[in-house]
Amino acid sequence: MDAISCIETRRSVRKYEPHPVPDEMIDRILRAAVHAPSAKNSQSWRFVVLESRAKERIASVLEGQAGQFAEGIHSVRGSVRVIREAPVLITVHRTGEALSALAAQQMDQPRHAV
């Protein structure tokens, strides 16, 4: 598939099956993600894979702060629902190594951090 076809046929998914995502699939997604282009090839990103309690903690914080977001509570509640329903949440951070390690500690040691 060429790049234009890929862009034109991509779809956003907001409903998920409750099945766990195999480690092999997560690893494949993360390997693909690190090949994305970055400014001056800096690759200044970190990916953190969250499940269960860590994912619920993110959803709860976001829900608690919903009134502070410019797009309004309805939009944030939709995002919170998606976070809770998805079996895995992969967050992307443009941070340094120390902050990434701190985030991993705060999230009950996620099973992957790249």
JSON list of C-alpha atoms in Angstrom, two decimals:
[
{"chain": "A", "resi": 1, "resn": "MET", "atom": "CA", "xyz": [0.00, 0.00, 0.00]},
{"chain": "A", "resi": 2, "resn": "ASP", "atom": "CA", "xyz": [1.36, 3.42, -0.87]},
{"chain": "A", "resi": 3, "resn": "ALA", "atom": "CA", "xyz": [1.45, 6.30, 1.64]},
{"chain": "A", "resi": 4, "resn": "ILE", "atom": "CA", "xyz": [-1.49, 8.21, 0.12]},
{"chain": "A", "resi": 5, "resn": "SER", "atom": "CA", "xyz": [-3.75, 5.12, 0.15]},
{"chain": "A", "resi": 6, "resn": "CYS", "atom": "CA", "xyz": [-2.73, 4.46, 3.74]},
{"chain": "A", "resi": 7, "resn": "ILE", "atom": "CA", "xyz": [-3.64, 8.01, 4.79]},
{"chain": "A", "resi": 8, "resn": "GLU", "atom": "CA", "xyz": [-6.92, 8.04, 2.87]},
{"chain": "A", "resi": 9, "resn": "THR", "atom": "CA", "xyz": [-8.13, 4.68, 4.19]},
{"chain": "A", "resi": 10, "resn": "ARG", "atom": "CA", "xyz": [-7.12, 4.98, 7.84]},
{"chain": "A", "resi": 11, "resn": "ARG", "atom": "CA", "xyz": [-9.92, 5.06, 10.41]},
{"chain": "A", "resi": 12, "resn": "SER", "atom": "CA", "xyz": [-10.18, 6.11, 14.03]},
{"chain": "A", "resi": 13, "resn": "VAL", "atom": "CA", "xyz": [-11.33, 3.38, 16.36]},
{"chain": "A", "resi": 14, "resn": "ARG", "atom": "CA", "xyz": [-13.15, 4.25, 19.56]},
{"chain": "A", "resi": 15, "resn": "LYS", "atom": "CA", "xyz": [-14.69, 0.90, 20.47]},
{"chain": "A", "resi": 16, "resn": "TYR", "atom": "CA", "xyz": [-12.52, -1.95, 21.61]},
{"chain": "A", "resi": 17, "resn": "GLU", "atom": "CA", "xyz": [-12.90, -5.63, 22.32]},
{"chain": "A", "resi": 18, "resn": "PRO", "atom": "CA", "xyz": [-12.11, -6.53, 25.93]},
{"chain": "A", "resi": 19, "resn": "HIS", "atom": "CA", "xyz": [-9.44, -9.08, 24.98]},
{"chain": "A", "resi": 20, "resn": "PRO", "atom": "CA", "xyz": [-5.88, -8.60, 26.24]},
{"chain": "A", "resi": 21, "resn": "VAL", "atom": "CA", "xyz": [-3.35, -7.48, 23.65]},
{"chain": "A", "resi": 22, "resn": "PRO", "atom": "CA", "xyz": [-0.49, -9.98, 23.28]},
{"chain": "A", "resi": 23, "resn": "ASP", "atom": "CA", "xyz": [3.00, -8.77, 24.21]},
{"chain": "A", "resi": 24, "resn": "GLU", "atom": "CA", "xyz": [4.19, -9.63, 20.69]},
{"chain": "A", "resi": 25, "resn": "MET", "atom": "CA", "xyz": [1.64, -7.23, 19.18]},
{"chain": "A", "resi": 26, "resn": "ILE", "atom": "CA", "xyz": [2.61, -4.42, 21.55]},
{"chain": "A", "resi": 27, "resn": "ASP", "atom": "CA", "xyz": [6.29, -4.98, 20.78]},
{"chain": "A", "resi": 28, "resn": "ARG", "atom": "CA", "xyz": [5.57, -4.84, 17.04]},
{"chain": "A", "resi": 29, "resn": "ILE", "atom": "CA", "xyz": [3.62, -1.57, 17.43]},
{"chain": "A", "resi": 30, "resn": "LEU", "atom": "CA", "xyz": [6.43, -0.02, 19.48]},
{"chain": "A", "resi": 31, "resn": "ARG", "atom": "CA", "xyz": [9.10, -1.16, 16.99]},
{"chain": "A", "resi": 32, "resn": "ALA", "atom": "CA", "xyz": [7.10, 0.52, 14.21]},
{"chain": "A", "resi": 33, "resn": "ALA", "atom": "CA", "xyz": [6.59, 3.68, 16.28]},
{"chain": "A", "resi": 34, "resn": "VAL", "atom": "CA", "xyz": [10.31, 4.27, 16.82]},
{"chain": "A", "resi": 35, "resn": "HIS", "atom": "CA", "xyz": [10.75, 4.39, 13.03]},
{"chain": "A", "resi": 36, "resn": "ALA", "atom": "CA", "xyz": [8.58, 7.51, 12.75]},
{"chain": "A", "resi": 37, "resn": "PRO", "atom": "CA", "xyz": [10.42, 10.59, 11.52]},
{"chain": "A", "resi": 38, "resn": "SER", "atom": "CA", "xyz": [11.57, 13.16, 14.05]},
{"chain": "A", "resi": 39, "resn": "ALA", "atom": "CA", "xyz": [13.18, 16.60, 13.81]},
{"chain": "A", "resi": 40, "resn": "LYS", "atom": "CA", "xyz": [16.90, 16.18, 13.09]},
{"chain": "A", "resi": 41, "resn": "ASN", "atom": "CA", "xyz": [16.42, 12.48, 13.89]},
{"chain": "A", "resi": 42, "resn": "SER", "atom": "CA", "xyz": [16.33, 13.38, 17.59]},
{"chain": "A", "resi": 43, "resn": "GLN", "atom": "CA", "xyz": [13.83, 10.60, 18.39]},
{"chain": "A", "resi": 44, "resn": "SER", "atom": "CA", "xyz": [13.03, 12.48, 21.59]},
{"chain": "A", "resi": 45, "resn": "TRP", "atom": "CA", "xyz": [10.05, 10.37, 22.55]},
{"chain": "A", "resi": 46, "resn": "ARG", "atom": "CA", "xyz": [9.22, 7.76, 25.11]},
{"chain": "A", "resi": 47, "resn": "PHE", "atom": "CA", "xyz": [6.39, 5.27, 24.87]},
{"chain": "A", "resi": 48, "resn": "VAL", "atom": "CA", "xyz": [4.77, 3.88, 28.01]},
{"chain": "A", "resi": 49, "resn": "VAL", "atom": "CA", "xyz": [2.30, 1.01, 27.84]},
{"chain": "A", "resi": 50, "resn": "LEU", "atom": "CA", "xyz": [-0.36, 1.14, 30.55]},
{"chain": "A", "resi": 51, "resn": "GLU", "atom": "CA", "xyz": [-2.91, -1.44, 31.58]},
{"chain": "A", "resi": 52, "resn": "SER", "atom": "CA", "xyz": [-5.30, -2.12, 34.46]},
{"chain": "A", "resi": 53, "resn": "ARG", "atom": "CA", "xyz": [-4.74, 0.08, 37.50]},
{"chain": "A", "resi": 54, "resn": "ALA", "atom": "CA", "xyz": [-2.29, 2.44, 35.80]},
{"chain": "A", "resi": 55, "resn": "LYS", "atom": "CA", "xyz": [-4.74, 3.05, 32.96]},
{"chain": "A", "resi": 56, "resn": "GLU", "atom": "CA", "xyz": [-7.56, 3.62, 35.44]},
{"chain": "A", "resi": 57, "resn": "ARG", "atom": "CA", "xyz": [-5.44, 6.12, 37.37]},
{"chain": "A", "resi": 58, "resn": "ILE", "atom": "CA", "xyz": [-4.87, 8.14, 34.18]},
{"chain": "A", "resi": 59, "resn": "ALA", "atom": "CA", "xyz": [-8.60, 8.04, 33.40]},
{"chain": "A", "resi": 60, "resn": "SER", "atom": "CA", "xyz": [-9.49, 9.16, 36.93]},
{"chain": "A", "resi": 61, "resn": "VAL", "atom": "CA", "xyz": [-7.08, 12.10, 36.89]},
{"chain": "A", "resi": 62, "resn": "LEU", "atom": "CA", "xyz": [-8.35, 13.22, 33.49]},
{"chain": "A", "resi": 63, "resn": "GLU", "atom": "CA", "xyz": [-11.96, 12.87, 34.62]},
{"chain": "A", "resi": 64, "resn": "GLY", "atom": "CA", "xyz": [-11.26, 14.86, 37.78]},
{"chain": "A", "resi": 65, "resn": "GLN", "atom": "CA", "xyz": [-9.74, 17.70, 35.76]},
{"chain": "A", "resi": 66, "resn": "ALA", "atom": "CA", "xyz": [-12.37, 17.68, 32.97]},
{"chain": "A", "resi": 67, "resn": "GLY", "atom": "CA", "xyz": [-13.76, 21.10, 33.82]},
{"chain": "A", "resi": 68, "resn": "GLN", "atom": "CA", "xyz": [-10.38, 22.72, 33.20]},
{"chain": "A", "resi": 69, "resn": "PHE", "atom": "CA", "xyz": [-10.16, 21.68, 29.55]},
{"chain": "A", "resi": 70, "resn": "ALA", "atom": "CA", "xyz": [-11.18, 24.21, 26.93]},
{"chain": "A", "resi": 71, "resn": "GLU", "atom": "CA", "xyz": [-13.02, 21.64, 24.80]},
{"chain": "A", "resi": 72, "resn": "GLY", "atom": "CA", "xyz": [-15.41, 20.94, 27.64]},
{"chain": "A", "resi": 73, "resn": "ILE", "atom": "CA", "xyz": [-16.47, 18.09, 29.84]},
{"chain": "A", "resi": 74, "resn": "HIS", "atom": "CA", "xyz": [-18.30, 16.14, 27.12]},
{"chain": "A", "resi": 75, "resn": "SER", "atom": "CA", "xyz": [-15.15, 15.72, 25.00]},
{"chain": "A", "resi": 76, "resn": "VAL", "atom": "CA", "xyz": [-13.01, 14.76, 27.99]},
{"chain": "A", "resi": 77, "resn": "ARG", "atom": "CA", "xyz": [-15.58, 12.23, 29.19]},
{"chain": "A", "resi": 78, "resn": "GLY", "atom": "CA", "xyz": [-15.45, 10.62, 25.75]},
{"chain": "A", "resi": 79, "resn": "SER", "atom": "CA", "xyz": [-11.69, 10.33, 26.04]},
{"chain": "A", "resi": 80, "resn": "VAL", "atom": "CA", "xyz": [-11.99, 8.89, 29.54]},
{"chain": "A", "resi": 81, "resn": "ARG", "atom": "CA", "xyz": [-14.47, 6.29, 28.26]},
{"chain": "A", "resi": 82, "resn": "VAL", "atom": "CA", "xyz": [-12.10, 5.27, 25.47]},
{"chain": "A", "resi": 83, "resn": "ILE", "atom": "CA", "xyz": [-9.17, 4.99, 27.91]},
{"chain": "A", "resi": 84, "resn": "ARG", "atom": "CA", "xyz": [-11.21, 2.78, 30.23]},
{"chain": "A", "resi": 85, "resn": "GLU", "atom": "CA", "xyz": [-12.55, 0.55, 27.45]},
{"chain": "A", "resi": 86, "resn": "ALA", "atom": "CA", "xyz": [-9.28, 0.00, 25.59]},
{"chain": "A", "resi": 87, "resn": "PRO", "atom": "CA", "xyz": [-7.38, -3.02, 26.92]},
{"chain": "A", "resi": 88, "resn": "VAL", "atom": "CA", "xyz": [-4.05, -1.15, 26.59]},
{"chain": "A", "resi": 89, "resn": "LEU", "atom": "CA", "xyz": [-3.11, 2.53, 26.53]},
{"chain": "A", "resi": 90, "resn": "ILE", "atom": "CA", "xyz": [0.15, 3.58, 24.87]},
{"chain": "A", "resi": 91, "resn": "THR", "atom": "CA", "xyz": [1.19, 7.07, 25.86]},
{"chain": "A", "resi": 92, "resn": "VAL", "atom": "CA", "xyz": [3.78, 9.06, 23.91]},
{"chain": "A", "resi": 93, "resn": "HIS", "atom": "CA", "xyz": [5.98, 11.52, 25.78]},
{"chain": "A", "resi": 94, "resn": "ARG", "atom": "CA", "xyz": [8.49, 13.98, 24.45]},
{"chain": "A", "resi": 95, "resn": "THR", "atom": "CA", "xyz": [10.61, 13.97, 27.55]},
{"chain": "A", "resi": 96, "resn": "GLY", "atom": "CA", "xyz": [14.05, 13.24, 28.90]},
{"chain": "A", "resi": 97, "resn": "GLU", "atom": "CA", "xyz": [15.13, 9.93, 30.36]},
{"chain": "A", "resi": 98, "resn": "ALA", "atom": "CA", "xyz": [14.73, 10.99, 34.02]},
{"chain": "A", "resi": 99, "resn": "LEU", "atom": "CA", "xyz": [11.13, 12.12, 33.59]},
{"chain": "A", "resi": 100, "resn": "SER", "atom": "CA", "xyz": [10.27, 8.96, 31.68]},
{"chain": "A", "resi": 101, "resn": "ALA", "atom": "CA", "xyz": [11.66, 6.81, 34.51]},
{"chain": "A", "resi": 102, "resn": "LEU", "atom": "CA", "xyz": [9.69, 8.81, 37.07]},
{"chain": "A", "resi": 103, "resn": "ALA", "atom": "CA", "xyz": [6.48, 8.35, 35.04]},
{"chain": "A", "resi": 104, "resn": "ALA", "atom": "CA", "xyz": [7.11, 4.59, 34.92]},
{"chain": "A", "resi": 105, "resn": "GLN", "atom": "CA", "xyz": [7.51, 4.49, 38.72]},
{"chain": "A", "resi": 106, "resn": "GLN", "atom": "CA", "xyz": [4.30, 6.46, 39.24]},
{"chain": "A", "resi": 107, "resn": "MET", "atom": "CA", "xyz": [2.35, 4.10, 36.99]},
{"chain": "A", "resi": 108, "resn": "ASP", "atom": "CA", "xyz": [3.09, 0.88, 38.91]},
{"chain": "A", "resi": 109, "resn": "GLN", "atom": "CA", "xyz": [5.89, -0.22, 36.60]},
{"chain": "A", "resi": 110, "resn": "PRO", "atom": "CA", "xyz": [4.22, -0.70, 33.20]},
{"chain": "A", "resi": 111, "resn": "ARG", "atom": "CA", "xyz": [5.29, -3.84, 31.35]},
{"chain": "A", "resi": 112, "resn": "HIS", "atom": "CA", "xyz": [6.90, -1.88, 28.48]},
{"chain": "A", "resi": 113, "resn": "ALA", "atom": "CA", "xyz": [8.76, 1.38, 28.34]},
{"chain": "A", "resi": 114, "resn": "VAL", "atom": "CA", "xyz": [10.63, 2.30, 25.16]}
]
